[in-house]
Short mmCIF file of C-alpha atoms in Angstrom, two decimals:
data_model
loop_
_atom_site.label_atom_id
_atom_site.label_comp_id
_atom_site.label_asym_id
_atom_site.label_seq_id
_atom_site.Cartn_x
_atom_site.Cartn_y
_atom_site.Cartn_z
CA ASP A 237 -166.30 -25.65 -85.36
CA ALA A 238 -163.34 -23.21 -84.85
CA GLY A 239 -163.26 -21.64 -81.22
CA VAL A 240 -161.97 -18.19 -80.37
CA ILE A 241 -158.97 -17.35 -82.21
CA GLN A 242 -156.38 -15.13 -80.77
CA SER A 243 -153.07 -13.91 -82.41
CA PRO A 244 -150.13 -13.59 -81.60
CA ARG A 245 -149.92 -16.64 -79.18
CA HIS A 246 -146.80 -14.76 -77.60
CA GLU A 247 -145.37 -11.47 -77.89
CA VAL A 248 -142.35 -10.13 -76.56
CA THR A 249 -141.60 -6.38 -76.84
CA GLU A 250 -139.62 -3.52 -75.11
CA MET A 251 -141.02 -0.94 -72.86
CA GLY A 252 -142.74 1.97 -74.74
CA GLN A 253 -143.72 -0.11 -77.93
CA GLU A 254 -147.03 -0.40 -79.21
CA VAL A 255 -148.77 -3.88 -78.70
CA THR A 256 -151.83 -5.06 -80.60
CA LEU A 257 -153.72 -8.12 -79.74
CA ARG A 258 -156.25 -9.52 -82.15
CA CYS A 259 -159.35 -11.80 -81.54
CA LYS A 260 -161.75 -13.58 -83.73
CA PRO A 261 -164.79 -14.70 -81.92
CA ILE A 262 -166.85 -17.74 -82.53
CA SER A 263 -169.30 -17.34 -85.56
CA GLY A 264 -172.70 -16.35 -84.40
CA HIS A 265 -171.49 -14.96 -81.00
CA ASN A 266 -172.64 -11.46 -80.26
CA SER A 267 -170.72 -10.48 -77.16
CA LEU A 268 -166.94 -10.24 -76.84
CA PHE A 269 -164.80 -10.22 -73.59
CA TRP A 270 -161.36 -9.13 -73.07
CA TYR A 271 -159.63 -10.38 -69.80
CA ARG A 272 -155.98 -10.27 -68.24
CA GLN A 273 -154.82 -12.80 -66.27
CA THR A 274 -151.86 -12.62 -63.68
CA MET A 275 -150.72 -14.65 -60.87
CA MET A 276 -151.39 -11.68 -58.46
CA ARG A 277 -154.90 -10.53 -59.73
CA GLY A 278 -156.41 -13.68 -61.20
CA LEU A 279 -158.71 -13.31 -64.10
CA GLU A 280 -159.79 -9.60 -64.53
CA LEU A 281 -162.35 -8.37 -67.22
CA LEU A 282 -161.08 -5.44 -69.05
CA ILE A 283 -163.87 -4.57 -71.42
CA TYR A 284 -166.81 -6.10 -73.26
CA PHE A 285 -168.78 -5.77 -76.34
CA ASN A 286 -172.25 -6.51 -77.33
CA ASN A 287 -173.05 -6.39 -81.01
CA ASN A 288 -169.97 -4.76 -81.60
CA VAL A 289 -170.64 -1.85 -79.32
CA PRO A 290 -168.46 -1.47 -75.97
CA ILE A 291 -170.69 -1.81 -73.14
CA ASP A 292 -168.23 -1.73 -70.09
CA ASP A 293 -164.73 -0.51 -70.21
CA SER A 294 -164.40 -0.01 -66.48
CA GLY A 295 -161.84 -2.77 -66.16
CA MET A 296 -159.43 -1.08 -68.67
CA PRO A 297 -156.49 -0.21 -66.55
CA GLU A 298 -155.77 3.37 -68.09
CA ASP A 299 -155.76 5.42 -71.02
CA ARG A 300 -152.75 3.35 -72.56
CA PHE A 301 -155.30 0.61 -73.23
CA SER A 302 -157.91 0.90 -75.89
CA ALA A 303 -160.12 -1.84 -77.63
CA LYS A 304 -162.20 -1.81 -80.86
CA MET A 305 -164.64 -4.14 -82.53
CA PRO A 306 -165.14 -2.88 -86.10
CA ASN A 307 -167.22 -5.84 -87.11
CA ALA A 308 -168.67 -8.88 -85.49
CA SER A 309 -165.68 -11.06 -86.56
CA PHE A 310 -162.98 -9.03 -85.23
CA SER A 311 -161.54 -7.22 -82.16
CA THR A 312 -158.32 -5.55 -81.29
CA LEU A 313 -156.74 -4.81 -77.94
CA LYS A 314 -154.01 -2.08 -78.23
CA ILE A 315 -151.55 -0.87 -75.47
CA GLN A 316 -149.68 2.04 -76.41
CA PRO A 317 -147.18 2.76 -74.75
CA SER A 318 -146.41 -0.80 -73.27
CA GLU A 319 -144.97 -0.97 -69.75
CA PRO A 320 -143.30 -3.96 -67.80
CA ARG A 321 -146.32 -4.25 -65.56
CA ASP A 322 -148.62 -4.98 -68.53
CA SER A 323 -146.91 -8.41 -68.80
CA ALA A 324 -149.81 -10.96 -68.49
CA VAL A 325 -151.80 -13.34 -70.49
CA TYR A 326 -154.63 -11.62 -72.48
CA PHE A 327 -157.63 -13.74 -73.04
CA CYS A 328 -160.43 -13.04 -75.47
CA ALA A 329 -164.02 -14.69 -74.89
CA SER A 330 -167.22 -14.70 -76.74
CA SER A 331 -170.79 -15.84 -75.82
CA PRO A 332 -173.79 -16.46 -77.88
CA PRO A 333 -177.02 -14.65 -77.97
CA PRO A 334 -180.32 -15.59 -76.31
CA PRO A 335 -181.71 -18.22 -76.02
CA HIS A 336 -178.33 -19.95 -75.88
CA GLY A 337 -177.11 -17.39 -73.34
CA GLN A 338 -176.88 -13.85 -71.77
CA GLY A 339 -173.25 -13.51 -71.69
CA GLU A 340 -172.83 -16.08 -68.97
CA THR A 341 -171.52 -18.96 -71.10
CA GLN A 342 -168.35 -17.61 -72.33
CA TYR A 343 -165.94 -19.46 -74.56
CA PHE A 344 -162.24 -18.37 -74.16
CA GLY A 345 -159.51 -18.26 -76.79
CA PRO A 346 -156.06 -19.76 -75.97
CA GLY A 347 -154.66 -16.42 -74.76
CA THR A 348 -151.68 -14.12 -75.78
CA ARG A 349 -148.72 -14.25 -73.58
CA LEU A 350 -147.32 -10.74 -73.36
CA LEU A 351 -143.97 -9.87 -72.16
CA VAL A 352 -142.96 -6.49 -71.88
CA LEU A 353 -139.10 -5.97 -71.09
CA GLY B 58 -166.99 -5.11 -55.95
CA GLN B 59 -168.17 -8.75 -55.82
CA GLN B 60 -165.97 -11.28 -54.74
CA LEU B 61 -165.65 -15.23 -54.82
CA ASN B 62 -163.89 -17.02 -52.29
CA GLN B 63 -162.84 -20.33 -53.84
CA SER B 64 -161.20 -23.25 -51.71
CA PRO B 65 -159.11 -24.87 -51.46
CA GLN B 66 -156.29 -23.08 -53.13
CA SER B 67 -154.44 -26.28 -54.10
CA MET B 68 -154.88 -29.79 -53.82
CA PHE B 69 -152.38 -32.68 -54.01
CA ILE B 70 -154.04 -36.10 -54.46
CA GLN B 71 -153.66 -39.56 -55.55
CA GLU B 72 -154.90 -41.05 -58.83
CA GLY B 73 -158.41 -42.43 -58.33
CA GLU B 74 -159.36 -40.36 -55.27
CA ASP B 75 -162.48 -38.03 -55.28
CA VAL B 76 -162.09 -34.10 -55.50
CA SER B 77 -164.35 -31.65 -53.81
CA MET B 78 -163.91 -27.82 -54.23
CA ASN B 79 -166.28 -24.96 -53.38
CA CYS B 80 -167.04 -21.26 -54.10
CA THR B 81 -168.90 -18.92 -51.69
CA SER B 82 -169.77 -15.29 -52.16
CA SER B 83 -171.27 -12.49 -50.03
CA SER B 84 -173.49 -11.73 -53.38
CA ILE B 85 -176.29 -13.60 -54.72
CA PHE B 86 -175.72 -14.87 -58.32
CA ASN B 87 -178.17 -15.95 -60.90
CA THR B 88 -175.69 -18.36 -62.63
CA TRP B 89 -172.80 -20.40 -61.46
CA LEU B 90 -169.96 -21.60 -63.80
CA TRP B 91 -167.14 -23.99 -63.36
CA TYR B 92 -164.13 -23.68 -65.78
CA LYS B 93 -160.98 -25.86 -66.11
CA GLN B 94 -157.65 -24.07 -67.28
CA ASP B 95 -154.81 -26.32 -68.64
CA PRO B 96 -151.31 -25.01 -68.79
CA GLY B 97 -150.86 -22.42 -71.75
CA GLU B 98 -154.46 -22.66 -72.65
CA GLY B 99 -157.61 -20.68 -71.77
CA PRO B 100 -160.41 -21.65 -69.54
CA VAL B 101 -162.67 -24.17 -70.73
CA LEU B 102 -166.30 -24.15 -69.73
CA LEU B 103 -167.01 -27.58 -67.69
CA ILE B 104 -170.67 -26.83 -66.33
CA ALA B 105 -173.22 -24.06 -66.04
CA LEU B 106 -175.79 -23.95 -63.32
CA TYR B 107 -178.90 -21.97 -63.72
CA LYS B 108 -181.28 -22.46 -60.78
CA ALA B 109 -180.75 -22.54 -57.01
CA GLY B 110 -180.65 -26.06 -55.86
CA GLU B 111 -179.64 -27.41 -59.39
CA LEU B 112 -177.45 -30.38 -59.51
CA THR B 113 -175.73 -31.12 -62.72
CA SER B 114 -173.40 -33.80 -64.03
CA ASN B 115 -170.75 -33.88 -66.89
CA GLY B 116 -169.25 -37.34 -66.84
CA ARG B 117 -167.19 -37.61 -63.75
CA LEU B 118 -168.02 -33.98 -62.66
CA THR B 119 -170.76 -32.98 -60.62
CA ALA B 120 -171.53 -29.49 -59.64
CA GLN B 121 -174.48 -27.79 -57.52
CA PHE B 122 -175.93 -24.34 -57.34
CA GLY B 123 -176.58 -23.61 -53.61
CA ILE B 124 -179.93 -22.99 -52.45
CA THR B 125 -178.92 -19.58 -51.06
CA ARG B 126 -177.53 -18.75 -54.48
CA LYS B 127 -174.30 -17.53 -52.61
CA ASP B 128 -172.42 -20.99 -53.30
CA SER B 129 -171.42 -23.80 -55.43
CA PHE B 130 -169.36 -26.74 -55.34
CA LEU B 131 -167.56 -28.94 -57.87
CA ASN B 132 -166.92 -32.55 -57.34
CA ILE B 133 -164.63 -34.86 -59.52
CA SER B 134 -165.02 -38.49 -58.85
CA ALA B 135 -162.20 -41.18 -59.35
CA SER B 136 -159.62 -38.57 -60.65
CA ILE B 137 -157.32 -39.31 -63.47
CA PRO B 138 -154.10 -37.76 -64.56
CA SER B 139 -155.79 -35.39 -67.21
CA ASP B 140 -158.01 -33.82 -64.41
CA VAL B 141 -154.81 -31.76 -63.62
CA GLY B 142 -155.21 -28.10 -63.92
CA ILE B 143 -156.64 -24.97 -62.37
CA TYR B 144 -160.48 -25.14 -61.75
CA PHE B 145 -162.26 -21.60 -61.62
CA CYS B 146 -165.74 -20.74 -60.55
CA ALA B 147 -167.60 -17.84 -61.77
CA GLY B 148 -170.59 -16.24 -60.81
CA HIS B 149 -172.99 -14.23 -63.25
CA LEU B 150 -175.12 -11.44 -61.78
CA GLY B 151 -176.33 -9.83 -64.95
CA ALA B 152 -175.13 -7.34 -67.58
CA GLN B 153 -173.03 -10.09 -69.13
CA LYS B 154 -170.19 -9.80 -66.52
CA LEU B 155 -168.71 -12.74 -64.68
CA VAL B 156 -166.75 -12.56 -61.33
CA PHE B 157 -164.33 -15.38 -61.19
CA GLY B 158 -162.73 -17.06 -58.12
CA GLN B 159 -159.06 -17.27 -57.46
CA GLY B 160 -158.76 -20.89 -58.66
CA THR B 161 -157.95 -24.35 -57.42
CA ARG B 162 -154.81 -25.98 -58.57
CA LEU B 163 -155.10 -29.56 -58.81
CA THR B 164 -152.11 -31.92 -58.82
CA ILE B 165 -152.61 -35.76 -59.09
CA ASN B 166 -149.78 -38.25 -57.85
CA PRO B 167 -150.03 -41.18 -60.19
#
């Protein structure tokens, strides 16, 4: 079975440009999570969706960040405009519905390495 | 917010040695999980623990959910080169959110 798919794997952009990260969760999973990983702050939850509905976006840094999940098999995380401090690895994760879990067994994608110059 | 204290931050061991790492929290968690992250990849779930006192094994890995529900440990027996990576503990309280520890970086000398 395919795991969580993320694209692109690497992104280099200039400050001020729009960046869009994409995620395809594991088929049948109904929860999707976006994380950011940096050396300084570790793994931080940005936002998560349940059944395509955003549940908690309290981790989104600021208004420059937005996320959507138009259907069960696709989600985007957009940064506009991007800044150098947004440079990090962004992970998408998904988890199955009960009885296989309640969001705790999360499966991560390979991540997108973002560098904003 | 909730914090997980994971220790040690790094370990340098010889191949074949056993490894032990742990996580503690000031908060109670309903589920403890252990993940491993290889360079350039996302974290991979190793073990999930659902009950206080639970001891679970996955090959050479053994993890326990502390009785107080505020701690967990992970042991790796007879380490091999492919065990190298960063190990993260994570606690689940509810509302589908995980809290992650800072990670333990494992380096193995052949």
